[in-house]
MMTF fields as JSON, N, C-alpha, C and O atoms, coordinates in Angstrom:
{
  "mmtfVersion": "1.0.0",
  "mmtfProducer": "UNKNOWN",
  "numBonds": 523,
  "numAtoms": 524,
  "numGroups": 131,
  "numChains": 1,
  "numModels": 1,
  "chainsPerModel": [1],
  "groupsPerChain": [131],
  "chainIdList": ["A"],
  "bondAtomList": [4, 2, 8, 6, 12, 10, 16, 14, 20, 18, 24, 22, 28, 26, 32, 30, 36, 34, 40, 38, 44, 42, 48, 46, 52, 50, 56, 54, 60, 58, 64, 62, 68, 66, 72, 70, 76, 74, 80, 78, 84, 82, 88, 86, 92, 90, 96, 94, 100, 98, 104, 102, 108, 106, 112, 110, 116, 114, 120, 118, 124, 122, 128, 126, 132, 130, 136, 134, 140, 138, 144, 142, 148, 146, 152, 150, 156, 154, 160, 158, 164, 162, 168, 166, 172, 170, 176, 174, 180, 178, 184, 182, 188, 186, 192, 190, 196, 194, 200, 198, 204, 202, 208, 206, 212, 210, 216, 214, 220, 218, 224, 222, 228, 226, 232, 230, 236, 234, 240, 238, 244, 242, 248, 246, 252, 250, 256, 254, 260, 258, 264, 262, 268, 266, 272, 270, 276, 274, 280, 278, 284, 282, 288, 286, 292, 290, 296, 294, 300, 298, 304, 302, 308, 306, 312, 310, 316, 314, 320, 318, 324, 322, 328, 326, 332, 330, 336, 334, 340, 338, 344, 342, 348, 346, 352, 350, 356, 354, 360, 358, 364, 362, 368, 366, 372, 370, 376, 374, 380, 378, 384, 382, 388, 386, 392, 390, 396, 394, 400, 398, 404, 402, 408, 406, 412, 410, 416, 414, 420, 418, 424, 422, 428, 426, 432, 430, 436, 434, 440, 438, 444, 442, 448, 446, 452, 450, 456, 454, 460, 458, 464, 462, 468, 466, 472, 470, 476, 474, 480, 478, 484, 482, 488, 486, 492, 490, 496, 494, 500, 498, 504, 502, 508, 506, 512, 510, 516, 514, 520, 518],
  "bondOrderList": [1, 1, 1, 1, 1, 1, 1, 1, 1, 1, 1, 1, 1, 1, 1, 1, 1, 1, 1, 1, 1, 1, 1, 1, 1, 1, 1, 1, 1, 1, 1, 1, 1, 1, 1, 1, 1, 1, 1, 1, 1, 1, 1, 1, 1, 1, 1, 1, 1, 1, 1, 1, 1, 1, 1, 1, 1, 1, 1, 1, 1, 1, 1, 1, 1, 1, 1, 1, 1, 1, 1, 1, 1, 1, 1, 1, 1, 1, 1, 1, 1, 1, 1, 1, 1, 1, 1, 1, 1, 1, 1, 1, 1, 1, 1, 1, 1, 1, 1, 1, 1, 1, 1, 1, 1, 1, 1, 1, 1, 1, 1, 1, 1, 1, 1, 1, 1, 1, 1, 1, 1, 1, 1, 1, 1, 1, 1, 1, 1, 1],
  "groupList": [{"groupName": "MET", "atomNameList": ["N", "CA", "C", "O"], "elementList": ["N", "C", "C", "O"], "formalChargeList": [0, 0, 0, 0], "bondAtomList": [1, 0, 2, 1, 3, 2], "bondOrderList": [1, 1, 2], "singleLetterCode": "M", "chemCompType": "L-PEPTIDE LINKING"}, {"groupName": "ASN", "atomNameList": ["N", "CA", "C", "O"], "elementList": ["N", "C", "C", "O"], "formalChargeList": [0, 0, 0, 0], "bondAtomList": [1, 0, 2, 1, 3, 2], "bondOrderList": [1, 1, 2], "singleLetterCode": "N", "chemCompType": "L-PEPTIDE LINKING"}, {"groupName": "ASP", "atomNameList": ["N", "CA", "C", "O"], "elementList": ["N", "C", "C", "O"], "formalChargeList": [0, 0, 0, 0], "bondAtomList": [1, 0, 2, 1, 3, 2], "bondOrderList": [1, 1, 2], "singleLetterCode": "D", "chemCompType": "L-PEPTIDE LINKING"}, {"groupName": "LEU", "atomNameList": ["N", "CA", "C", "O"], "elementList": ["N", "C", "C", "O"], "formalChargeList": [0, 0, 0, 0], "bondAtomList": [1, 0, 2, 1, 3, 2], "bondOrderList": [1, 1, 2], "singleLetterCode": "L", "chemCompType": "L-PEPTIDE LINKING"}, {"groupName": "GLN", "atomNameList": ["N", "CA", "C", "O"], "elementList": ["N", "C", "C", "O"], "formalChargeList": [0, 0, 0, 0], "bondAtomList": [1, 0, 2, 1, 3, 2], "bondOrderList": [1, 1, 2], "singleLetterCode": "Q", "chemCompType": "L-PEPTIDE LINKING"}, {"groupName": "ARG", "atomNameList": ["N", "CA", "C", "O"], "elementList": ["N", "C", "C", "O"], "formalChargeList": [0, 0, 0, 0], "bondAtomList": [1, 0, 2, 1, 3, 2], "bondOrderList": [1, 1, 2], "singleLetterCode": "R", "chemCompType": "L-PEPTIDE LINKING"}, {"groupName": "LYS", "atomNameList": ["N", "CA", "C", "O"], "elementList": ["N", "C", "C", "O"], "formalChargeList": [0, 0, 0, 0], "bondAtomList": [1, 0, 2, 1, 3, 2], "bondOrderList": [1, 1, 2], "singleLetterCode": "K", "chemCompType": "L-PEPTIDE LINKING"}, {"groupName": "GLU", "atomNameList": ["N", "CA", "C", "O"], "elementList": ["N", "C", "C", "O"], "formalChargeList": [0, 0, 0, 0], "bondAtomList": [1, 0, 2, 1, 3, 2], "bondOrderList": [1, 1, 2], "singleLetterCode": "E", "chemCompType": "L-PEPTIDE LINKING"}, {"groupName": "GLY", "atomNameList": ["N", "CA", "C", "O"], "elementList": ["N", "C", "C", "O"], "formalChargeList": [0, 0, 0, 0], "bondAtomList": [1, 0, 2, 1, 3, 2], "bondOrderList": [1, 1, 2], "singleLetterCode": "G", "chemCompType": "PEPTIDE LINKING"}, {"groupName": "ILE", "atomNameList": ["N", "CA", "C", "O"], "elementList": ["N", "C", "C", "O"], "formalChargeList": [0, 0, 0, 0], "bondAtomList": [1, 0, 2, 1, 3, 2], "bondOrderList": [1, 1, 2], "singleLetterCode": "I", "chemCompType": "L-PEPTIDE LINKING"}, {"groupName": "THR", "atomNameList": ["N", "CA", "C", "O"], "elementList": ["N", "C", "C", "O"], "formalChargeList": [0, 0, 0, 0], "bondAtomList": [1, 0, 2, 1, 3, 2], "bondOrderList": [1, 1, 2], "singleLetterCode": "T", "chemCompType": "L-PEPTIDE LINKING"}, {"groupName": "VAL", "atomNameList": ["N", "CA", "C", "O"], "elementList": ["N", "C", "C", "O"], "formalChargeList": [0, 0, 0, 0], "bondAtomList": [1, 0, 2, 1, 3, 2], "bondOrderList": [1, 1, 2], "singleLetterCode": "V", "chemCompType": "L-PEPTIDE LINKING"}, {"groupName": "TRP", "atomNameList": ["N", "CA", "C", "O"], "elementList": ["N", "C", "C", "O"], "formalChargeList": [0, 0, 0, 0], "bondAtomList": [1, 0, 2, 1, 3, 2], "bondOrderList": [1, 1, 2], "singleLetterCode": "W", "chemCompType": "L-PEPTIDE LINKING"}, {"groupName": "PRO", "atomNameList": ["N", "CA", "C", "O"], "elementList": ["N", "C", "C", "O"], "formalChargeList": [0, 0, 0, 0], "bondAtomList": [1, 0, 2, 1, 3, 2], "bondOrderList": [1, 1, 2], "singleLetterCode": "P", "chemCompType": "L-PEPTIDE LINKING"}, {"groupName": "CYS", "atomNameList": ["N", "CA", "C", "O"], "elementList": ["N", "C", "C", "O"], "formalChargeList": [0, 0, 0, 0], "bondAtomList": [1, 0, 2, 1, 3, 2], "bondOrderList": [1, 1, 2], "singleLetterCode": "C", "chemCompType": "L-PEPTIDE LINKING"}, {"groupName": "TYR", "atomNameList": ["N", "CA", "C", "O"], "elementList": ["N", "C", "C", "O"], "formalChargeList": [0, 0, 0, 0], "bondAtomList": [1, 0, 2, 1, 3, 2], "bondOrderList": [1, 1, 2], "singleLetterCode": "Y", "chemCompType": "L-PEPTIDE LINKING"}, {"groupName": "SER", "atomNameList": ["N", "CA", "C", "O"], "elementList": ["N", "C", "C", "O"], "formalChargeList": [0, 0, 0, 0], "bondAtomList": [1, 0, 2, 1, 3, 2], "bondOrderList": [1, 1, 2], "singleLetterCode": "S", "chemCompType": "L-PEPTIDE LINKING"}, {"groupName": "ALA", "atomNameList": ["N", "CA", "C", "O"], "elementList": ["N", "C", "C", "O"], "formalChargeList": [0, 0, 0, 0], "bondAtomList": [1, 0, 2, 1, 3, 2], "bondOrderList": [1, 1, 2], "singleLetterCode": "A", "chemCompType": "L-PEPTIDE LINKING"}, {"groupName": "PHE", "atomNameList": ["N", "CA", "C", "O"], "elementList": ["N", "C", "C", "O"], "formalChargeList": [0, 0, 0, 0], "bondAtomList": [1, 0, 2, 1, 3, 2], "bondOrderList": [1, 1, 2], "singleLetterCode": "F", "chemCompType": "L-PEPTIDE LINKING"}, {"groupName": "HIS", "atomNameList": ["N", "CA", "C", "O"], "elementList": ["N", "C", "C", "O"], "formalChargeList": [0, 0, 0, 0], "bondAtomList": [1, 0, 2, 1, 3, 2], "bondOrderList": [1, 1, 2], "singleLetterCode": "H", "chemCompType": "L-PEPTIDE LINKING"}],
  "groupTypeList": [0, 1, 2, 3, 4, 5, 3, 6, 7, 0, 8, 9, 10, 11, 12, 2, 11, 5, 5, 13, 7, 14, 15, 13, 2, 11, 16, 13, 4, 13, 11, 16, 3, 13, 2, 2, 14, 6, 3, 3, 3, 11, 14, 7, 16, 6, 13, 10, 7, 4, 7, 17, 3, 3, 18, 16, 6, 11, 3, 17, 16, 0, 6, 3, 16, 11, 6, 4, 17, 3, 19, 3, 13, 13, 4, 17, 11, 1, 3, 3, 2, 6, 19, 4, 3, 7, 12, 14, 12, 18, 17, 8, 10, 4, 4, 0, 2, 9, 2, 8, 11, 6, 0, 3, 10, 16, 13, 16, 3, 17, 11, 3, 7, 1, 2, 4, 18, 17, 6, 6, 4, 3, 12, 4, 4, 9, 6, 4, 15, 7, 16],
  "groupIdList": [1, 2, 3, 4, 5, 6, 7, 8, 9, 10, 11, 12, 13, 14, 15, 16, 17, 18, 19, 20, 21, 22, 23, 24, 25, 26, 27, 28, 29, 30, 31, 32, 33, 34, 35, 36, 37, 38, 39, 40, 41, 42, 43, 44, 45, 46, 47, 48, 49, 50, 51, 52, 53, 54, 55, 56, 57, 58, 59, 60, 61, 62, 63, 64, 65, 66, 67, 68, 69, 70, 71, 72, 73, 74, 75, 76, 77, 78, 79, 80, 81, 82, 83, 84, 85, 86, 87, 88, 89, 90, 91, 92, 93, 94, 95, 96, 97, 98, 99, 100, 101, 102, 103, 104, 105, 106, 107, 108, 109, 110, 111, 112, 113, 114, 115, 116, 117, 118, 119, 120, 121, 122, 123, 124, 125, 126, 127, 128, 129, 130, 131],
  "secStructList": [7, 7, 2, 2, 2, 2, 2, 2, 2, 6, 6, 7, 7, 7, 7, 7, 7, 1, 7, 4, 4, 4, 7, 6, 6, 7, 7, 7, 7, 7, 5, 7, 7, 7, 6, 6, 7, 7, 3, 3, 3, 3, 7, 1, 1, 7, 7, 7, 2, 2, 2, 2, 2, 2, 2, 2, 2, 2, 2, 2, 2, 6, 6, 7, 7, 4, 4, 4, 3, 3, 3, 3, 7, 4, 4, 4, 4, 4, 4, 5, 7, 1, 7, 7, 7, 1, 3, 3, 3, 3, 3, 1, 1, 7, 7, 7, 7, 7, 6, 6, 7, 3, 3, 3, 3, 3, 1, 7, 2, 2, 2, 2, 6, 6, 7, 2, 2, 2, 2, 2, 2, 2, 2, 2, 2, 2, 2, 2, 2, 2, 7],
  "xCoordList": [118.471, 117.826, 118.815, 119.417, 118.975, 119.903, 119.175, 117.949, 119.958, 119.405, 118.411, 117.413, 118.668, 117.752, 116.391, 115.359, 116.385, 115.115, 114.353, 113.132, 115.075, 114.422, 113.775, 112.64, 114.512, 113.965, 112.701, 111.708, 112.748, 111.601, 110.394, 109.271, 110.625, 109.529, 108.93, 107.749, 109.723, 109.237, 108.551, 108.054, 108.515, 107.873, 108.761, 108.279, 110.05, 110.989, 111.593, 112.441, 111.145, 111.603, 112.609, 113.343, 112.639, 113.595, 114.401, 113.842, 115.702, 116.552, 117.873, 118.229, 118.582, 119.842, 120.848, 120.546, 122.025, 123.076, 123.776, 124.276, 123.812, 124.43, 125.943, 126.564, 126.532, 127.99, 128.319, 128.642, 128.235, 128.433, 129.823, 130.002, 130.795, 132.138, 132.176, 133.09, 131.212, 131.145, 130.523, 130.635, 129.874, 129.172, 129.572, 128.772, 130.783, 131.236, 130.444, 130.432, 129.791, 129.053, 127.602, 126.9, 127.151, 125.767, 125.698, 126.35, 124.908, 124.698, 123.207, 122.375, 122.871, 121.45, 120.701, 121.195, 119.518, 118.681, 117.797, 117.327, 117.563, 116.65, 115.24, 114.813, 114.534, 113.17, 112.229, 112.213, 111.453, 110.476, 109.107, 108.678, 108.433, 107.086, 106.088, 106.388, 104.898, 103.868, 103.469, 103.564, 103.03, 102.656, 101.53, 101.44, 100.66, 99.533, 99.884, 99.016, 101.128, 101.559, 101.756, 102.619, 100.952, 100.996, 101.592, 102.052, 101.586, 102.125, 103.002, 102.636, 104.144, 105.078, 105.166, 105.52, 104.843, 104.984, 106.341, 106.596, 107.206, 108.546, 108.586, 108.499, 108.718, 108.834, 109.505, 109.623, 109.932, 110.719, 109.975, 110.561, 108.703, 107.965, 106.596, 106.067, 106.041, 104.706, 103.709, 103.85, 102.704, 101.7, 100.961, 100.642, 100.697, 99.864, 98.434, 98.144, 97.551, 96.152, 95.553, 94.848, 95.833, 95.32, 95.908, 95.186, 97.216, 97.877, 97.393, 97.305, 97.078, 96.591, 95.252, 94.961, 94.447, 93.163, 93.402, 92.769, 94.307, 94.661, 95.246, 94.891, 96.137, 96.774, 95.718, 95.793, 94.743, 93.699, 92.841, 92.381, 92.621, 91.854, 92.622, 92.041, 93.924, 94.737, 94.729, 94.581, 94.889, 94.854, 93.528, 93.505, 92.429, 91.108, 90.993, 90.385, 91.576, 91.532, 92.331, 92.112, 93.256, 94.083, 93.499, 94.094, 92.322, 91.655, 92.491, 92.556, 93.132, 93.912, 93.359, 92.768, 93.552, 93.124, 94.349, 95.486, 94.095, 95.173, 95.911, 97.11, 95.205, 95.826, 96.848, 97.696, 96.757, 97.681, 98.881, 99.665, 99.027, 100.108, 100.901, 100.366, 102.182, 103.054, 103.947, 104.22, 104.395, 105.34, 106.739, 106.925, 107.717, 109.118, 109.955, 109.753, 110.889, 111.759, 112.734, 113.063, 113.202, 114.06, 115.315, 115.734, 115.915, 117.155, 116.954, 117.931, 115.72, 115.451, 115.123, 115.042, 114.933, 114.544, 115.593, 115.243, 116.848, 117.917, 117.972, 118.682, 117.237, 117.236, 116.046, 115.863, 115.241, 114.062, 114.441, 115.337, 113.75, 113.897, 112.931, 112.352, 112.757, 111.788, 110.431, 110.07, 109.674, 108.388, 107.422, 107.8, 106.178, 105.108, 104.582, 103.43, 105.391, 104.961, 104.532, 105.092, 103.52, 103.114, 103.492, 103.831, 103.428, 103.649, 104.654, 104.745, 105.401, 106.237, 106.068, 106.303, 105.658, 105.368, 106.398, 106.439, 107.22, 108.231, 107.642, 107.475, 107.331, 106.69, 107.677, 108.011, 108.134, 109.047, 110.456, 111.219, 110.805, 112.151, 112.572, 111.747, 113.853, 114.389, 113.993, 114.037, 113.607, 113.209, 114.419, 115.504, 114.225, 115.247, 114.666, 113.448, 115.522, 115.049, 114.655, 115.386, 113.483, 113.013, 112.479, 111.469, 113.137, 112.776, 111.351, 110.886, 110.669, 109.347, 108.222, 107.146, 108.451, 107.456, 107.081, 107.948, 105.803, 105.34, 105.742, 105.446, 106.413, 106.963, 106.146, 105.764, 105.886, 105.226, 106.122, 106.804, 106.121, 106.85, 105.932, 105.115, 106.084, 105.296, 106.012, 106.95, 105.561, 106.047, 105.557, 104.785, 105.994, 105.543, 104.019, 103.394, 103.431, 101.976, 101.485, 100.4, 102.28, 101.894, 101.779, 100.849, 102.698, 102.662, 101.57, 100.815, 101.486, 100.514, 99.083, 98.236, 98.835, 97.494, 96.926, 95.721, 97.78, 97.323, 97.764, 97.625, 98.288, 98.816, 98.052, 98.333, 97.087, 96.245, 97.047, 96.761, 98.047, 98.877, 99.649, 99.736, 100.208, 100.946, 100.011, 100.397, 98.787, 97.798, 97.501, 97.417, 97.344, 97.062, 98.215, 97.986, 99.446, 100.614, 100.66, 100.979, 100.345, 100.318, 99.24, 99.476, 98.068, 96.967, 97.378, 97.068, 98.074, 98.532, 99.526, 99.511, 100.382, 101.321, 100.567, 100.891, 99.557, 98.774, 98.059, 98.088, 97.422, 96.682, 97.592, 97.176, 98.823, 99.787, 100.004, 100.217, 99.949, 100.144, 98.909, 99.004, 97.757, 96.523, 96.362, 95.605, 97.07, 96.908, 97.888, 97.868],
  "yCoordList": [84.143, 85.322, 86.004, 85.352, 87.325, 88.016, 88.507, 88.443, 88.997, 89.41, 90.559, 90.595, 91.502, 92.631, 92.167, 92.691, 91.186, 90.657, 89.957, 90.081, 89.222, 88.541, 89.552, 89.367, 90.626, 91.651, 92.266, 92.469, 92.556, 93.161, 92.227, 92.67, 90.935, 89.964, 89.836, 89.519, 90.077, 90.013, 91.313, 91.425, 92.297, 93.568, 94.537, 95.543, 94.248, 95.118, 96.054, 95.657, 97.302, 98.264, 99.254, 99.909, 99.357, 100.244, 99.408, 98.756, 99.425, 98.633, 99.351, 100.25, 98.939, 99.567, 98.464, 97.528, 98.567, 97.577, 97.955, 99.072, 97.028, 97.332, 97.424, 98.211, 96.637, 96.668, 96.864, 95.906, 98.121, 98.396, 97.999, 97.745, 97.943, 97.549, 96.109, 95.743, 95.31, 93.917, 93.825, 92.796, 94.891, 94.894, 96.12, 97.042, 96.141, 97.337, 97.622, 98.758, 96.618, 96.812, 97.251, 97.54, 97.305, 97.65, 99.108, 99.516, 99.873, 101.27, 101.454, 100.817, 102.315, 102.526, 103.037, 103.885, 102.506, 102.899, 104.076, 104.13, 105.02, 106.125, 105.596, 104.602, 106.274, 105.9, 106.757, 107.983, 106.096, 106.794, 106.708, 105.64, 107.831, 107.874, 108.025, 108.668, 107.438, 107.645, 109.121, 109.836, 109.562, 110.962, 111.416, 112.596, 110.471, 110.866, 110.896, 111.176, 110.615, 110.663, 112.12, 112.815, 112.571, 113.962, 114.097, 115.175, 113.009, 113.06, 111.843, 110.716, 112.088, 111.022, 110.951, 111.933, 109.79, 109.555, 108.919, 107.8, 109.628, 109.119, 108.679, 109.497, 107.366, 106.795, 105.429, 104.875, 104.907, 103.673, 102.471, 101.665, 102.342, 101.165, 101.573, 102.628, 100.722, 100.986, 101.058, 100.341, 101.911, 102.011, 100.697, 99.975, 100.406, 99.256, 99.583, 100.698, 98.615, 98.843, 99.986, 100.837, 100.005, 101.06, 102.419, 103.414, 102.462, 103.712, 104.187, 105.389, 103.243, 103.587, 104.32, 105.179, 103.982, 104.666, 106.136, 107.022, 106.396, 107.773, 108.494, 109.639, 107.825, 108.397, 108.803, 109.891, 107.939, 108.252, 109.438, 110.217, 109.581, 110.726, 112.028, 113.043, 111.993, 113.192, 113.537, 114.702, 112.525, 112.768, 113.387, 114.327, 112.871, 113.399, 114.87, 115.66, 115.236, 116.64, 117.537, 118.747, 116.932, 117.663, 117.567, 118.046, 116.939, 116.703, 115.825, 116.048, 114.812, 113.822, 112.439, 112.214, 111.523, 110.143, 109.277, 109.674, 108.113, 107.173, 106.793, 106.516, 106.78, 106.436, 107.481, 107.207, 108.675, 109.752, 109.832, 110.778, 108.855, 108.876, 107.575, 106.506, 107.698, 106.517, 106.62, 107.708, 105.464, 105.377, 105.162, 104.452, 105.786, 105.601, 105.618, 106.483, 104.685, 104.735, 105.903, 106.319, 106.44, 107.629, 107.473, 108.429, 106.294, 106.114, 106.19, 106.282, 106.153, 106.205, 107.613, 107.827, 108.57, 109.924, 110.537, 111.2, 110.325, 110.891, 110.272, 110.773, 109.2, 108.528, 108.945, 108.417, 109.895, 110.313, 110.836, 111.667, 110.339, 110.793, 111.964, 112.456, 112.407, 113.474, 113.058, 111.882, 114.044, 113.72, 114.896, 116.004, 114.612, 115.617, 115.836, 116.235, 115.587, 115.705, 117.121, 118.102, 117.199, 118.474, 118.514, 119.568, 117.342, 117.24, 116.138, 115.138, 116.34, 115.282, 115.331, 116.363, 114.206, 114.12, 113.197, 112.001, 113.755, 112.996, 112.631, 113.498, 111.367, 110.89, 110.062, 108.934, 110.632, 109.914, 109.791, 108.933, 110.638, 110.617, 112.05, 112.96, 112.217, 113.557, 114.054, 113.31, 115.32, 115.94, 116.15, 116.491, 115.944, 116.205, 117.188, 117.271, 117.924, 118.916, 118.27, 117.453, 118.656, 118.283, 119.573, 120.102, 120.074, 121.361, 121.385, 120.432, 122.499, 122.734, 121.92, 121.818, 121.338, 120.47, 121.031, 121.499, 120.986, 121.403, 120.321, 119.143, 120.722, 119.764, 119.706, 120.735, 118.489, 118.249, 117.362, 116.478, 117.599, 116.726, 116.389, 117.204, 115.178, 114.742, 113.565, 113.005, 113.199, 111.939, 110.791, 111.017, 109.597, 108.436, 108.334, 108.888, 107.634, 107.483, 106.781, 107.083, 105.843, 105.136, 106.106, 105.997, 107.039, 108.044, 109.066, 109.44, 109.513, 110.535, 110.097, 110.909, 108.824, 108.276, 108.594, 108.802, 108.633, 108.838, 110.166, 110.366, 111.066, 112.328, 113.494, 113.894, 114.027, 115.106, 116.367, 117.06, 116.666, 117.849, 117.711, 118.667, 116.526, 116.292, 116.38, 116.889, 115.884, 115.992, 117.457, 117.866, 118.244, 119.669, 120.363, 121.197, 120.03, 120.627, 120.252, 121.093, 119.005, 118.583, 119.36, 119.833, 119.487, 120.23, 121.679, 122.229, 122.296, 123.674, 123.791, 124.777, 122.789, 122.801, 122.744, 123.472, 121.874, 121.747, 123.054, 123.527, 123.635, 124.889, 126.036, 126.929, 126.028, 127.092, 127.21, 128.309, 126.09, 126.117, 126.591, 126.984, 126.56, 126.991, 128.5, 129.033, 129.193, 130.652, 131.384, 132.614],
  "zCoordList": [83.195, 83.74, 84.693, 85.547, 84.536, 85.43, 86.682, 86.773, 87.641, 88.935, 88.8, 89.521, 87.884, 87.717, 87.215, 87.637, 86.316, 85.818, 86.94, 87.04, 87.782, 88.912, 89.854, 90.293, 90.161, 91.052, 90.451, 91.149, 89.166, 88.484, 88.523, 88.758, 88.292, 88.321, 89.712, 89.851, 90.735, 92.117, 92.518, 93.639, 91.622, 91.915, 92.668, 93.189, 92.732, 93.426, 92.392, 91.593, 92.42, 91.424, 92.001, 91.26, 93.331, 93.981, 94.951, 95.832, 94.794, 95.667, 95.855, 95.094, 96.87, 97.222, 97.517, 98.257, 96.952, 97.196, 98.492, 98.63, 99.442, 100.74, 100.647, 101.362, 99.787, 99.637, 98.158, 97.456, 97.689, 96.261, 95.767, 94.576, 96.652, 96.225, 95.706, 94.967, 96.079, 95.593, 94.201, 93.535, 93.765, 92.477, 91.661, 91.502, 91.151, 90.428, 89.148, 88.674, 88.591, 87.34, 87.553, 86.584, 88.792, 89.077, 89.513, 90.474, 88.799, 89.191, 89.461, 88.815, 90.406, 90.717, 89.489, 88.746, 89.299, 88.177, 88.578, 89.715, 87.667, 87.989, 88.255, 87.667, 89.142, 89.483, 88.645, 88.76, 87.809, 86.964, 87.613, 88.048, 87.671, 88.221, 87.087, 86.081, 87.235, 86.21, 86.153, 87.15, 84.994, 84.81, 85.726, 86.063, 86.135, 86.985, 88.475, 89.302, 88.826, 90.227, 90.64, 90.104, 91.592, 92.045, 93.447, 93.823, 94.22, 95.577, 95.819, 95.486, 96.395, 96.742, 98.26, 98.912, 98.822, 100.256, 100.489, 100.043, 101.182, 101.461, 102.915, 103.831, 103.112, 104.456, 104.336, 103.243, 105.453, 105.46, 104.897, 104.174, 105.216, 104.75, 104.227, 104.576, 103.39, 102.856, 103.996, 104.986, 103.872, 104.932, 105.155, 104.21, 106.42, 106.761, 106.351, 105.917, 106.489, 106.118, 106.934, 106.391, 108.236, 109.119, 108.732, 108.673, 108.47, 108.08, 106.715, 106.466, 105.832, 104.497, 104.571, 103.738, 105.562, 105.747, 106.098, 105.523, 107.032, 107.389, 106.175, 105.898, 105.458, 104.271, 103.242, 102.67, 103.008, 102.02, 102.468, 101.632, 103.778, 104.283, 104.068, 103.684, 104.317, 104.087, 102.6, 102.232, 101.745, 100.3, 99.881, 99.087, 100.406, 100.052, 100.441, 99.719, 101.58, 101.998, 101.054, 100.999, 100.314, 99.354, 97.939, 96.974, 97.838, 96.555, 95.63, 94.421, 96.236, 95.497, 95.8, 96.856, 94.875, 95.103, 95.405, 95.153, 95.94, 96.24, 94.949, 94.978, 93.833, 92.551, 92.097, 91.247, 92.672, 92.305, 93.247, 93.172, 94.124, 95.112, 95.067, 94.777, 95.361, 95.437, 96.658, 97.164, 97.119, 98.237, 97.674, 96.685, 98.321, 97.945, 99.219, 100.071, 99.367, 100.542, 100.43, 99.319, 101.552, 101.526, 100.666, 100.014, 100.655, 99.911, 98.396, 97.652, 97.937, 96.502, 96.002, 94.792, 96.901, 96.491, 95.566, 94.59, 95.858, 95.023, 93.63, 92.759, 93.416, 92.118, 91.24, 90.144, 91.732, 90.97, 89.591, 89.445, 88.603, 87.225, 87.032, 88.001, 85.796, 85.53, 86.075, 86.038, 86.587, 87.208, 87.069, 86.688, 87.39, 87.382, 88.8, 88.97, 89.804, 91.193, 91.539, 91.05, 92.398, 92.978, 94.456, 94.994, 95.109, 96.548, 96.863, 96.152, 97.937, 98.493, 100.01, 100.639, 100.584, 102.012, 102.651, 102.362, 103.513, 104.247, 105.604, 106.462, 105.8, 107.028, 107.842, 107.478, 108.937, 109.82, 109.29, 109.735, 108.345, 107.771, 107.456, 107.376, 107.285, 107.03, 105.639, 104.659, 105.58, 104.316, 103.413, 103.885, 102.119, 101.112, 100.108, 99.947, 99.441, 98.48, 97.163, 96.603, 96.685, 95.353, 94.751, 95.215, 93.742, 93.152, 92.617, 91.991, 92.88, 92.314, 92.923, 92.334, 94.095, 94.718, 96.087, 96.825, 96.428, 97.75, 98.75, 98.549, 99.82, 100.775, 102.058, 102.616, 102.514, 103.792, 104.644, 104.124, 105.955, 106.877, 108.042, 108.469, 108.541, 109.685, 110.338, 109.771, 111.53, 112.088, 111.193, 110.261, 111.467, 110.693, 110.756, 111.66, 109.806, 109.787, 111.05, 111.546, 111.573, 112.798, 113.97, 114.77, 114.081, 115.147, 114.861, 115.759, 113.626, 113.225, 113.531, 113.902, 113.371, 113.568, 114.953, 115.096, 115.962, 117.342, 117.948, 119.155, 117.141, 117.651, 117.015, 115.885, 117.758, 117.231, 116.921, 115.944, 117.745, 117.513, 116.193, 115.423, 115.935, 114.687, 113.48, 112.428, 113.632, 112.545, 112.254, 111.096, 113.319, 113.151, 112.434, 111.558, 112.797, 112.145, 110.658, 109.817, 110.337, 108.936, 108.179, 107.068, 108.781, 108.154, 107.889, 106.833, 108.843, 108.674, 107.514, 106.777, 107.356, 106.226, 104.902, 103.964, 104.831, 103.605, 103.295, 102.159, 104.294, 104.116, 103.722, 102.983, 104.202, 103.882, 102.366, 101.854, 101.657, 100.207, 99.458, 98.295, 100.106, 99.452, 99.428, 98.616, 100.314, 100.363, 99.468, 99.407]
}
């Protein structure tokens, strides 16, 4: 069994080699999203249970379900393959360009949870696309 198969079996589909010079034969694989994925949450780590509750409330306000959203770490955004995304939400990380996608930025979900002003700014960004 090779290393890529081991990673896949462990559920690790997005990874980054810290010292690529040690692995000349390994190239980053494109990240494929399911066709029903409409929103991509880009942040350093997967939401905690508490953060996931806030995330699901924001999705509901956008008329999206949790099943239509996925998390991706920032270093994997450049590896995106063809997709059907409508939204990309950068939470606590620098925004990157993704053509044809509505972009949202906010502090991390942990900060957003307790910051009413940041929540209001996020809501205004969402509403801006509706008009």
